[in-house]
Amino acid sequence: MLNEKQLSPEVRAERERFYEKIGRDDYAPLWEQLHNLVTKVPTSDCRTAHWEYAKARAYLDEAGELITAKEAERRVLILENPGMRGKAAITPALYAGLQMILPGEVAPAHRHTQSALRLILEGDGAFTTVDGEQSLMKRGDFIITPSWTWHDHGNHTGQPMVWLDGLDVPMVAMLDASFAESGTTEAQAFLRPSGDSSLRYGNNMAPIDWQPPANKASPLFSYSYANAGASLAAMAASGKPDACHGHKLRYLNPLTGGSAMPTIGAYIQQLPAGFASAPYRCSAGTIFAVIEGGVTVTTQDKTFNAGPNDVFVIPSWVAHEFRVKENTVLFSFSDRPVQEALGLWREQRDAR
Ligand code: 1HN
């Protein structure tokens, strides 16, 4: 923005007339906006925010009485960033929601170019089917539904199933690259036995002529919490926690070493009892969910306590510190792989 105070009323009026004139022909003066477009540091409307599970769960119960999963297609409460209401976004690039499937319900088959991840929060044994392979879900499991894969969910257990959905919806909207199709049947036919992709791709081996698919996603689509927890326990048993992250792992595509999906990175970390992190920030706004324990999160203008199944978001370039009393496990996801692929990702450790 130019310094308006230095302008005489005549000059200002003359410029305003010019802006109005060129505006009618779809032009605008860059010099009035340059410094809002090219900021010294990230400055979106995204805010640090926290959603308590107890409240979310009560609202999901109410939603369960209002609408079936089938009628809703997906019965999800969107976690809307309070600084970006109405945009179905938790960060400028990512969407998050809490989905519930009640016993006997189905969420019918569809596919879309948006990529989805799920972190299972509650329930044991409901299923999701991804491109013809069914997978049973347990608390803490991380499941991916890559771009353009068919997916439907169902629950043959006696308990509600609740999970956190993370999608690249705002990113795909920004690129205007949304395509979607409904399935012709509610539930997909099974093309492969359950566990097939883990056996083919999850044993440190791969079919010899494997080629990356068009969606550039991992052929493994279910990452169990039993495995992730065991890896974290091994790291915690021998080795010092990182000053910023504790013991932290990233979920990867075993065929490439990259993230499980190209647009969303997912992570899991263990903060040992008594751990206090060094302040940290990075340019990828990040959504966290508490799997075990509890964490006190401190930013420059907020402190809050997050317990099991709570979700919170730390926007781009907001320095934050974690303190835990008991052993704590956090799941998180962000657009970091996109920023890295484009050479944009930055971090600052010890960000005081
Ligand atoms: C979707 O397909 C699911 O398949 C969940 O469970 C949430 C949010 C936006 C767009 C598509 C699902 C979604 C979604």
Short mmCIF file of C-alpha atoms and ligand atoms in Angstrom, two decimals, residues 74 76 95 99 110 112 114 116 118 151 153 163 165 167 169, ligand 1:
data_model
loop_
_atom_site.label_atom_id
_atom_site.label_comp_id
_atom_site.label_asym_id
_atom_site.label_seq_id
_atom_site.Cartn_x
_atom_site.Cartn_y
_atom_site.Cartn_z
CA ARG A 74 -20.56 -38.73 4.49
CA VAL A 76 -18.93 -35.33 8.85
CA TYR A 95 -9.55 -29.56 5.13
CA GLN A 99 -16.73 -38.52 10.60
CA HIS A 110 -17.39 -42.75 -4.69
CA HIS A 112 -12.66 -37.92 -6.43
CA GLN A 114 -9.06 -34.95 -3.70
CA ALA A 116 -8.01 -38.21 1.89
CA ARG A 118 -8.12 -40.97 8.12
CA HIS A 151 -13.82 -45.80 -1.41
CA HIS A 153 -17.04 -47.27 4.50
CA TRP A 163 -12.30 -40.82 12.71
CA ASP A 165 -10.57 -36.97 7.98
CA LEU A 167 -8.16 -33.84 2.73
CA VAL A 169 -9.87 -29.99 -0.68
C1 1HN B 1 -14.92 -37.67 1.50
O1 1HN B 1 -15.01 -38.35 0.36
C2 1HN B 1 -14.89 -38.35 2.72
O2 1HN B 1 -14.89 -40.47 1.71
C3 1HN B 1 -14.80 -37.63 3.89
O3 1HN B 1 -15.03 -40.40 3.83
C4 1HN B 1 -14.75 -36.26 3.90
C5 1HN B 1 -14.74 -34.17 2.69
C6 1HN B 1 -14.76 -33.49 1.52
C7 1HN B 1 -14.85 -34.16 0.31
C8 1HN B 1 -14.90 -35.53 0.28
C9 1HN B 1 -14.94 -39.86 2.74
C10 1HN B 1 -14.80 -35.57 2.70
C11 1HN B 1 -14.88 -36.27 1.48
#
